[in-house]
């Protein structure tokens, strides 16, 4: 059913003579799991650990109790730092992987991304 102003969606099943195109998807890269695990731990401590022990965090930080400070702005700052750390860490990891692939390609090693494996490397990886 088409709504006014919106085109009708194409049918989801292929018609006779038309095959569905393969769908490319990103495969999770196992080299980033230590970074992901560490940042997930930081996130969990900032989210649940501070809230669970909030009543015992009664010492003062710049004139406010720590539990009020963490609820108001500290946890948000931690979450932003987690996002920035993940972006920086995966960026470095991607640059190292690209440099390794470029060296392997220059060496002509088909097992590590040389000219013989160029067709296999056309699918992007996470």
Coordinates of C-alpha atoms in Angstrom, one line a residue:
X1 CA 0.0 0.0 0.0
X2 CA 1.4 3.3 -1.0
X3 CA 0.8 6.5 1.0
X4 CA 0.3 9.8 -0.7
X5 CA 3.6 11.5 -1.4
X6 CA 5.6 8.3 -0.8
X7 CA 6.5 5.8 -3.6
X8 CA 5.4 2.2 -3.2
X9 CA 8.0 -0.2 -1.8
X10 CA 9.5 -2.7 -4.2
X11 CA 8.3 -6.3 -3.6
X12 CA 10.5 -8.2 -1.2
X13 CA 10.5 -11.5 -3.2
X14 CA 12.4 -11.6 -6.5
X15 CA 10.4 -12.0 -9.7
X16 CA 11.0 -14.7 -12.3
X17 CA 14.2 -13.9 -14.1
X18 CA 15.5 -11.6 -11.4
X19 CA 17.8 -12.9 -8.7
X20 CA 18.2 -11.1 -5.4
X21 CA 21.6 -9.4 -5.0
X22 CA 23.8 -10.8 -2.2
X23 CA 23.9 -8.7 0.9
X24 CA 27.3 -7.6 2.2
X25 CA 27.6 -7.3 5.9
X26 CA 30.4 -6.4 8.3
X27 CA 32.0 -9.3 10.2
X28 CA 33.1 -8.4 13.7
X29 CA 36.9 -8.2 14.0
X30 CA 38.3 -10.2 16.9
X31 CA 41.4 -7.9 17.2
X32 CA 39.3 -5.3 19.0
X33 CA 37.8 -7.5 21.7
X34 CA 40.2 -6.4 24.5
X35 CA 39.4 -2.7 23.9
X36 CA 35.7 -3.5 23.7
X37 CA 35.8 -5.5 26.9
X38 CA 37.8 -2.8 28.8
X39 CA 35.4 0.0 27.7
X40 CA 32.4 -2.1 28.5
X41 CA 33.8 -2.6 32.0
X42 CA 34.3 1.1 32.4
X43 CA 30.8 1.8 31.2
X44 CA 29.3 -0.8 33.6
X45 CA 31.2 0.7 36.6
X46 CA 30.2 4.2 35.7
X47 CA 26.5 3.2 35.1
X48 CA 25.8 0.6 37.8
X49 CA 28.7 0.7 40.2
X50 CA 28.4 4.3 41.1
X51 CA 24.6 4.1 41.4
X52 CA 24.8 1.0 43.5
X53 CA 27.2 2.6 46.0
X54 CA 25.9 6.2 45.7
X55 CA 25.0 6.5 49.4
X56 CA 28.4 5.6 50.5
X57 CA 30.0 8.2 48.2
X58 CA 29.5 11.1 50.7
X59 CA 32.9 12.9 50.4
X60 CA 32.9 16.3 48.8
X61 CA 34.1 17.3 45.3
X62 CA 34.2 21.0 44.7
X63 CA 31.6 21.7 47.3
X64 CA 29.2 18.9 46.2
X65 CA 28.8 15.3 47.4
X66 CA 30.4 12.9 44.9
X67 CA 27.2 11.0 44.3
X68 CA 25.4 14.3 43.2
X69 CA 28.4 15.2 41.0
X70 CA 28.5 11.7 39.3
X71 CA 24.8 11.8 38.7
X72 CA 24.8 15.3 37.3
X73 CA 27.8 15.3 35.1
X74 CA 30.5 12.8 36.0
X75 CA 28.8 9.7 34.4
X76 CA 28.1 11.7 31.2
X77 CA 31.7 12.6 31.0
X78 CA 32.7 9.0 31.5
X79 CA 30.4 7.9 28.7
X80 CA 31.8 10.5 26.3
X81 CA 35.4 9.4 27.2
X82 CA 34.4 5.8 26.4
X83 CA 33.1 6.8 23.0
X84 CA 36.3 8.9 22.2
X85 CA 38.5 6.1 23.5
X86 CA 36.7 3.5 21.3
X87 CA 37.0 5.8 18.2
X88 CA 40.7 6.5 18.8
X89 CA 41.5 2.8 19.5
X90 CA 39.6 1.4 16.5
X91 CA 41.1 4.1 14.3
X92 CA 44.6 3.1 15.3
X93 CA 43.8 -0.6 14.8
X94 CA 42.4 0.1 11.3
X95 CA 45.5 2.1 10.4
X96 CA 47.8 -0.7 11.6
X97 CA 45.7 -3.2 9.6
X98 CA 45.8 -1.1 6.5
X99 CA 49.6 -0.7 6.8
X100 CA 50.0 -4.5 7.2
X101 CA 47.8 -5.1 4.2
X102 CA 49.7 -2.6 2.1
X103 CA 53.0 -4.3 3.1
X104 CA 51.6 -7.7 2.3
X105 CA 50.3 -6.4 -1.1
X106 CA 53.6 -4.8 -2.0
X107 CA 55.4 -8.1 -1.2
X108 CA 53.0 -10.0 -3.4
X109 CA 52.0 -12.5 -0.8
X110 CA 48.7 -14.0 -1.9
X111 CA 48.0 -15.4 1.6
X112 CA 48.2 -12.0 3.2
X113 CA 46.4 -9.7 0.7
X114 CA 48.7 -9.8 -2.3
X115 CA 47.5 -9.5 -5.9
X116 CA 46.1 -13.0 -6.0
X117 CA 43.7 -12.3 -3.1
X118 CA 42.5 -9.0 -4.4
X119 CA 39.0 -10.4 -5.2
X120 CA 38.7 -11.8 -1.7
X121 CA 39.5 -8.4 -0.1
X122 CA 36.8 -6.5 -1.9
X123 CA 34.3 -7.1 0.9
X124 CA 34.7 -4.6 3.7
X125 CA 35.5 -5.9 7.2
X126 CA 34.1 -4.3 10.4

